[in-house]
Amino acid sequence: MVSSPDSGDEIGASYRPVRKRTRTGCIQCRSRRRKCDGARPRCRGCEVRGQVCRWGLKASFHPSRAISLSRCEAASLREVEEGRGRSSSRHQQFVDETNIIIDGYSTPDHPSCGPHLPAQDESSPSHVSRPPSQPISGELSIADLFTQRNLPASDIPASPSGNHDLPPLIQSQQFHSVSGPTATDTQTHLYPFLLGQARSKDATPQPVPQFPVTDGEKFQLISAFIRETGTWCETTDSQMHFTVKSIHEMMKSSSFVAAALSLASRQLDYVLMRQRPVTLELYQFTIQLLLGQDPVRADTSILATCTLLCVYEMMASRVEEWRRHLKGCAGFLRAQRWNGSSEGIVKASFWAFARIDVWAAFNSGKATLIPTESWVDNMCIDYVLANGDLDDYCNLAILIFAKIVNILSTSQQSRREMRAAGLKASICTLWNEMQRWYQLRPSEVCPLLRDFPPTKVFPEALYIRSAPNCGNTFYHSGCMLLLQTGLVTQGPEHLYASFKEETGNIIWHARELVGISISNPSHANWVNQLQPLFIAGTVFGSSVASPSVRDTLSVSPGDAPSAAENHDFDEFCSEKILLLKHLARIERETGWKTSDRAAELRMLWGFV
């Protein structure tokens, strides 16, 4: 059979290589979808528009020519992954025995305990009851000890099994003192954990239960608290009330000692990668002491105790857990009319609470529990400068950052309405307020030394005290959030008088923040820098290096750009590798969980 003359051509055509699409032109023209003449070092289009002409790596879609990490970078990434794998054994399971403890305190004279607890809302998945013997993942929620005390017993259904769950959220209620009525106006506020829930009217105070640890273990844990975990609450407390100035007075409170022991024990468990039931026993013992606390005698030691319990939960629990516990502290602070202008350990506790509150609000997309207007008595920068208190000045950066989080927490629809009604003006006001804080910094708030050699990926900045470290961290974090709105780069000159080329560069802020964290191995600041480092990581993962108009006003993981949106080159590969290694170091040395945020960054960057 003779083949047709065209058959050979058809066979040859089937083996011809398929021409694949290539990408040419500079980065600016490609991002604007404009034709580029390819002239180097500056194309005609960038020259006409007055832009900097940048060129990336040559794009290729062939697997053998795909851009990948170098061997050194890949080895570094594997080292981080192996470290995560070794730490996977830290996941703990505990038995929830809180109901047993509460039932043990039930008395006929106290209607809010025992069989008269309000029933759970069965429609809420977070309120599902657990039998006391059922293992649970993670830790107990101290918010499970909040109850309603003003409901009549007849209106509260009983559980068929006899076990009653406590509602996890604080309800609007009138505080009822078990020791008799008082004439103070604090009765309309909430106290944390409903102090005195286990006390009967006119009952003789019960002796303090025995601690579930030996004297030797207590000595070791208190030593660890003073050296490590207690300093976490003193980031902007130069007088060090938790570990030095007020520690002798606080040690007279059994509940404070128990909270300090539980926090130190949990931190050591994570650092040493071990599981000890005594950690949860100490936590439950602290709750047991708070249940027997006389509400009328609730003092500063109770506030410090609640603050330590919030830090305990923040170490490795979900953001929903922090926020539920923070509500108790917020109610106590407002009931006593304490704020960031108070003195002593109250002031230290408030700002430790405020730092947790602002990051809980940031992660959950909600506003802070205490309005920023009542954080301090006078928030004027000039007033704080005149007083000369370094801690107060650094705390102002936290306050301004909280205002930014509150504005960005509004819903998408509200933001559209606000855009026409002054959102841009609000963003502008906060930007200028943040830049004014930066420009008027006292010399003690500036770094002692700063260097950015060409061989370094991040700048080096040395701070002597932890408060300036914290203040500058919140400054750079706030600037990045404001720049990501896209509303700072444009506008009348008089509105943006403080806008400069350096401070207006979002990459500069990201590098400065990471450089501050790496250059200053302060564990007290490291545990407060997880979320700022995450914000910087999202900036390195953005497809646009310079600030531009963006629709999103937040930097939550769901709003961050995906790896598919990035260019086919990785301009910040070294920054990403070093940031992941630094996050792993923070978790390894402090026990503060950073792996979740690191995993989100790896997914964002395409490191999967």
PDB file of N, CA and C in Angstrom, residues 272-314:
ATOM      1  N   LEU A 272      10.903  22.381  77.060  1.00  0.00           N
ATOM      2  CA  LEU A 272      11.529  21.076  77.264  1.00  0.00           C
ATOM      3  C   LEU A 272      10.806  19.955  76.533  1.00  0.00           C
ATOM      4  N   MET A 273       9.726  20.296  75.813  1.00  0.00           N
ATOM      5  CA  MET A 273       8.970  19.319  75.017  1.00  0.00           C
ATOM      6  C   MET A 273       8.550  18.113  75.861  1.00  0.00           C
ATOM      7  N   ARG A 274       7.815  18.391  76.903  1.00  0.00           N
ATOM      8  CA  ARG A 274       7.357  17.343  77.802  1.00  0.00           C
ATOM      9  C   ARG A 274       5.898  17.598  78.154  1.00  0.00           C
ATOM     10  N   GLN A 275       5.252  16.588  78.704  1.00  0.00           N
ATOM     11  CA  GLN A 275       3.862  16.697  79.144  1.00  0.00           C
ATOM     12  C   GLN A 275       3.796  16.341  80.622  1.00  0.00           C
ATOM     13  N   ARG A 276       3.315  17.293  81.403  1.00  0.00           N
ATOM     14  CA  ARG A 276       3.191  17.062  82.842  1.00  0.00           C
ATOM     15  C   ARG A 276       1.786  17.443  83.281  1.00  0.00           C
ATOM     16  N   PRO A 277       1.063  16.535  83.910  1.00  0.00           N
ATOM     17  CA  PRO A 277      -0.299  16.863  84.358  1.00  0.00           C
ATOM     18  C   PRO A 277      -0.332  17.950  85.416  1.00  0.00           C
ATOM     19  N   VAL A 278       0.803  18.204  86.076  1.00  0.00           N
ATOM     20  CA  VAL A 278       0.807  19.212  87.131  1.00  0.00           C
ATOM     21  C   VAL A 278       0.533  20.603  86.576  1.00  0.00           C
ATOM     22  N   THR A 279       0.819  20.824  85.291  1.00  0.00           N
ATOM     23  CA  THR A 279       0.564  22.139  84.699  1.00  0.00           C
ATOM     24  C   THR A 279      -0.924  22.462  84.727  1.00  0.00           C
ATOM     25  N   LEU A 280      -1.739  21.518  84.278  1.00  0.00           N
ATOM     26  CA  LEU A 280      -3.183  21.733  84.311  1.00  0.00           C
ATOM     27  C   LEU A 280      -3.709  21.739  85.741  1.00  0.00           C
ATOM     28  N   GLU A 281      -3.103  20.953  86.603  1.00  0.00           N
ATOM     29  CA  GLU A 281      -3.524  20.955  88.005  1.00  0.00           C
ATOM     30  C   GLU A 281      -3.301  22.328  88.634  1.00  0.00           C
ATOM     31  N   LEU A 282      -2.193  22.951  88.313  1.00  0.00           N
ATOM     32  CA  LEU A 282      -1.925  24.293  88.835  1.00  0.00           C
ATOM     33  C   LEU A 282      -2.913  25.307  88.267  1.00  0.00           C
ATOM     34  N   TYR A 283      -3.241  25.145  86.996  1.00  0.00           N
ATOM     35  CA  TYR A 283      -4.218  26.045  86.368  1.00  0.00           C
ATOM     36  C   TYR A 283      -5.579  25.917  87.056  1.00  0.00           C
ATOM     37  N   GLN A 284      -6.026  24.687  87.249  1.00  0.00           N
ATOM     38  CA  GLN A 284      -7.311  24.466  87.908  1.00  0.00           C
ATOM     39  C   GLN A 284      -7.270  24.886  89.374  1.00  0.00           C
ATOM     40  N   PHE A 285      -6.122  24.741  89.984  1.00  0.00           N
ATOM     41  CA  PHE A 285      -5.969  25.182  91.369  1.00  0.00           C
ATOM     42  C   PHE A 285      -6.132  26.702  91.468  1.00  0.00           C
ATOM     43  N   THR A 286      -5.624  27.431  90.473  1.00  0.00           N
ATOM     44  CA  THR A 286      -5.801  28.883  90.449  1.00  0.00           C
ATOM     45  C   THR A 286      -7.275  29.247  90.350  1.00  0.00           C
ATOM     46  N   ILE A 287      -8.003  28.559  89.471  1.00  0.00           N
ATOM     47  CA  ILE A 287      -9.441  28.805  89.343  1.00  0.00           C
ATOM     48  C   ILE A 287     -10.157  28.478  90.649  1.00  0.00           C
ATOM     49  N   GLN A 288      -9.730  27.411  91.294  1.00  0.00           N
ATOM     50  CA  GLN A 288     -10.338  27.013  92.566  1.00  0.00           C
ATOM     51  C   GLN A 288     -10.175  28.114  93.613  1.00  0.00           C
ATOM     52  N   LEU A 289      -9.014  28.747  93.643  1.00  0.00           N
ATOM     53  CA  LEU A 289      -8.781  29.833  94.596  1.00  0.00           C
ATOM     54  C   LEU A 289      -9.622  31.061  94.257  1.00  0.00           C
ATOM     55  N   LEU A 290      -9.783  31.336  92.963  1.00  0.00           N
ATOM     56  CA  LEU A 290     -10.602  32.482  92.568  1.00  0.00           C
ATOM     57  C   LEU A 290     -12.068  32.261  92.910  1.00  0.00           C
ATOM     58  N   LEU A 291     -12.518  31.012  92.834  1.00  0.00           N
ATOM     59  CA  LEU A 291     -13.903  30.713  93.199  1.00  0.00           C
ATOM     60  C   LEU A 291     -14.168  30.995  94.671  1.00  0.00           C
ATOM     61  N   GLY A 292     -13.150  30.845  95.497  1.00  0.00           N
ATOM     62  CA  GLY A 292     -13.317  31.096  96.918  1.00  0.00           C
ATOM     63  C   GLY A 292     -12.931  32.494  97.345  1.00  0.00           C
ATOM     64  N   GLN A 293     -12.611  33.362  96.377  1.00  0.00           N
ATOM     65  CA  GLN A 293     -12.188  34.726  96.696  1.00  0.00           C
ATOM     66  C   GLN A 293     -13.386  35.599  97.045  1.00  0.00           C
ATOM     67  N   ASP A 294     -13.268  36.382  98.107  1.00  0.00           N
ATOM     68  CA  ASP A 294     -14.322  37.319  98.494  1.00  0.00           C
ATOM     69  C   ASP A 294     -14.317  38.483  97.511  1.00  0.00           C
ATOM     70  N   PRO A 295     -15.409  38.714  96.763  1.00  0.00           N
ATOM     71  CA  PRO A 295     -15.418  39.787  95.763  1.00  0.00           C
ATOM     72  C   PRO A 295     -15.174  41.167  96.352  1.00  0.00           C
ATOM     73  N   VAL A 296     -15.641  41.386  97.580  1.00  0.00           N
ATOM     74  CA  VAL A 296     -15.468  42.702  98.188  1.00  0.00           C
ATOM     75  C   VAL A 296     -13.993  42.990  98.435  1.00  0.00           C
ATOM     76  N   ARG A 297     -13.224  41.948  98.657  1.00  0.00           N
ATOM     77  CA  ARG A 297     -11.802  42.120  98.946  1.00  0.00           C
ATOM     78  C   ARG A 297     -10.929  41.918  97.709  1.00  0.00           C
ATOM     79  N   ALA A 298     -11.524  41.905  96.553  1.00  0.00           N
ATOM     80  CA  ALA A 298     -10.738  41.757  95.321  1.00  0.00           C
ATOM     81  C   ALA A 298      -9.844  42.977  95.156  1.00  0.00           C
ATOM     82  N   ASP A 299      -8.544  42.745  95.041  1.00  0.00           N
ATOM     83  CA  ASP A 299      -7.590  43.840  94.986  1.00  0.00           C
ATOM     84  C   ASP A 299      -6.701  43.707  93.764  1.00  0.00           C
ATOM     85  N   THR A 300      -5.583  44.400  93.795  1.00  0.00           N
ATOM     86  CA  THR A 300      -4.681  44.401  92.638  1.00  0.00           C
ATOM     87  C   THR A 300      -4.093  43.021  92.371  1.00  0.00           C
ATOM     88  N   SER A 301      -3.958  42.207  93.399  1.00  0.00           N
ATOM     89  CA  SER A 301      -3.412  40.866  93.174  1.00  0.00           C
ATOM     90  C   SER A 301      -4.343  40.023  92.317  1.00  0.00           C
ATOM     91  N   ILE A 302      -5.652  40.249  92.426  1.00  0.00           N
ATOM     92  CA  ILE A 302      -6.602  39.518  91.588  1.00  0.00           C
ATOM     93  C   ILE A 302      -6.455  39.949  90.132  1.00  0.00           C
ATOM     94  N   LEU A 303      -6.273  41.250  89.907  1.00  0.00           N
ATOM     95  CA  LEU A 303      -6.054  41.726  88.540  1.00  0.00           C
ATOM     96  C   LEU A 303      -4.785  41.128  87.956  1.00  0.00           C
ATOM     97  N   ALA A 304      -3.716  41.092  88.738  1.00  0.00           N
ATOM     98  CA  ALA A 304      -2.468  40.498  88.259  1.00  0.00           C
ATOM     99  C   ALA A 304      -2.644  39.009  87.988  1.00  0.00           C
ATOM    100  N   THR A 305      -3.420  38.329  88.830  1.00  0.00           N
ATOM    101  CA  THR A 305      -3.690  36.905  88.615  1.00  0.00           C
ATOM    102  C   THR A 305      -4.422  36.676  87.303  1.00  0.00           C
ATOM    103  N   CYS A 306      -5.462  37.463  87.057  1.00  0.00           N
ATOM    104  CA  CYS A 306      -6.229  37.320  85.817  1.00  0.00           C
ATOM    105  C   CYS A 306      -5.365  37.633  84.599  1.00  0.00           C
ATOM    106  N   THR A 307      -4.460  38.594  84.726  1.00  0.00           N
ATOM    107  CA  THR A 307      -3.561  38.920  83.617  1.00  0.00           C
ATOM    108  C   THR A 307      -2.664  37.740  83.282  1.00  0.00           C
ATOM    109  N   LEU A 308      -2.125  37.090  84.306  1.00  0.00           N
ATOM    110  CA  LEU A 308      -1.267  35.927  84.066  1.00  0.00           C
ATOM    111  C   LEU A 308      -2.050  34.787  83.420  1.00  0.00           C
ATOM    112  N   LEU A 309      -3.299  34.607  83.813  1.00  0.00           N
ATOM    113  CA  LEU A 309      -4.111  33.553  83.201  1.00  0.00           C
ATOM    114  C   LEU A 309      -4.388  33.856  81.732  1.00  0.00           C
ATOM    115  N   CYS A 310      -4.556  35.131  81.388  1.00  0.00           N
ATOM    116  CA  CYS A 310      -4.740  35.500  79.981  1.00  0.00           C
ATOM    117  C   CYS A 310      -3.480  35.200  79.177  1.00  0.00           C
ATOM    118  N   VAL A 311      -2.315  35.477  79.753  1.00  0.00           N
ATOM    119  CA  VAL A 311      -1.059  35.145  79.077  1.00  0.00           C
ATOM    120  C   VAL A 311      -0.929  33.636  78.933  1.00  0.00           C
ATOM    121  N   TYR A 312      -1.351  32.909  79.951  1.00  0.00           N
ATOM    122  CA  TYR A 312      -1.330  31.438  79.911  1.00  0.00           C
ATOM    123  C   TYR A 312      -2.097  30.918  78.701  1.00  0.00           C
ATOM    124  N   GLU A 313      -3.280  31.471  78.464  1.00  0.00           N
ATOM    125  CA  GLU A 313      -4.089  31.022  77.333  1.00  0.00           C
ATOM    126  C   GLU A 313      -3.519  31.502  76.009  1.00  0.00           C
ATOM    127  N   MET A 314      -2.947  32.704  75.997  1.00  0.00           N
ATOM    128  CA  MET A 314      -2.429  33.254  74.749  1.00  0.00           C
ATOM    129  C   MET A 314      -1.243  32.460  74.222  1.00  0.00           C
TER     130      MET A 314
END
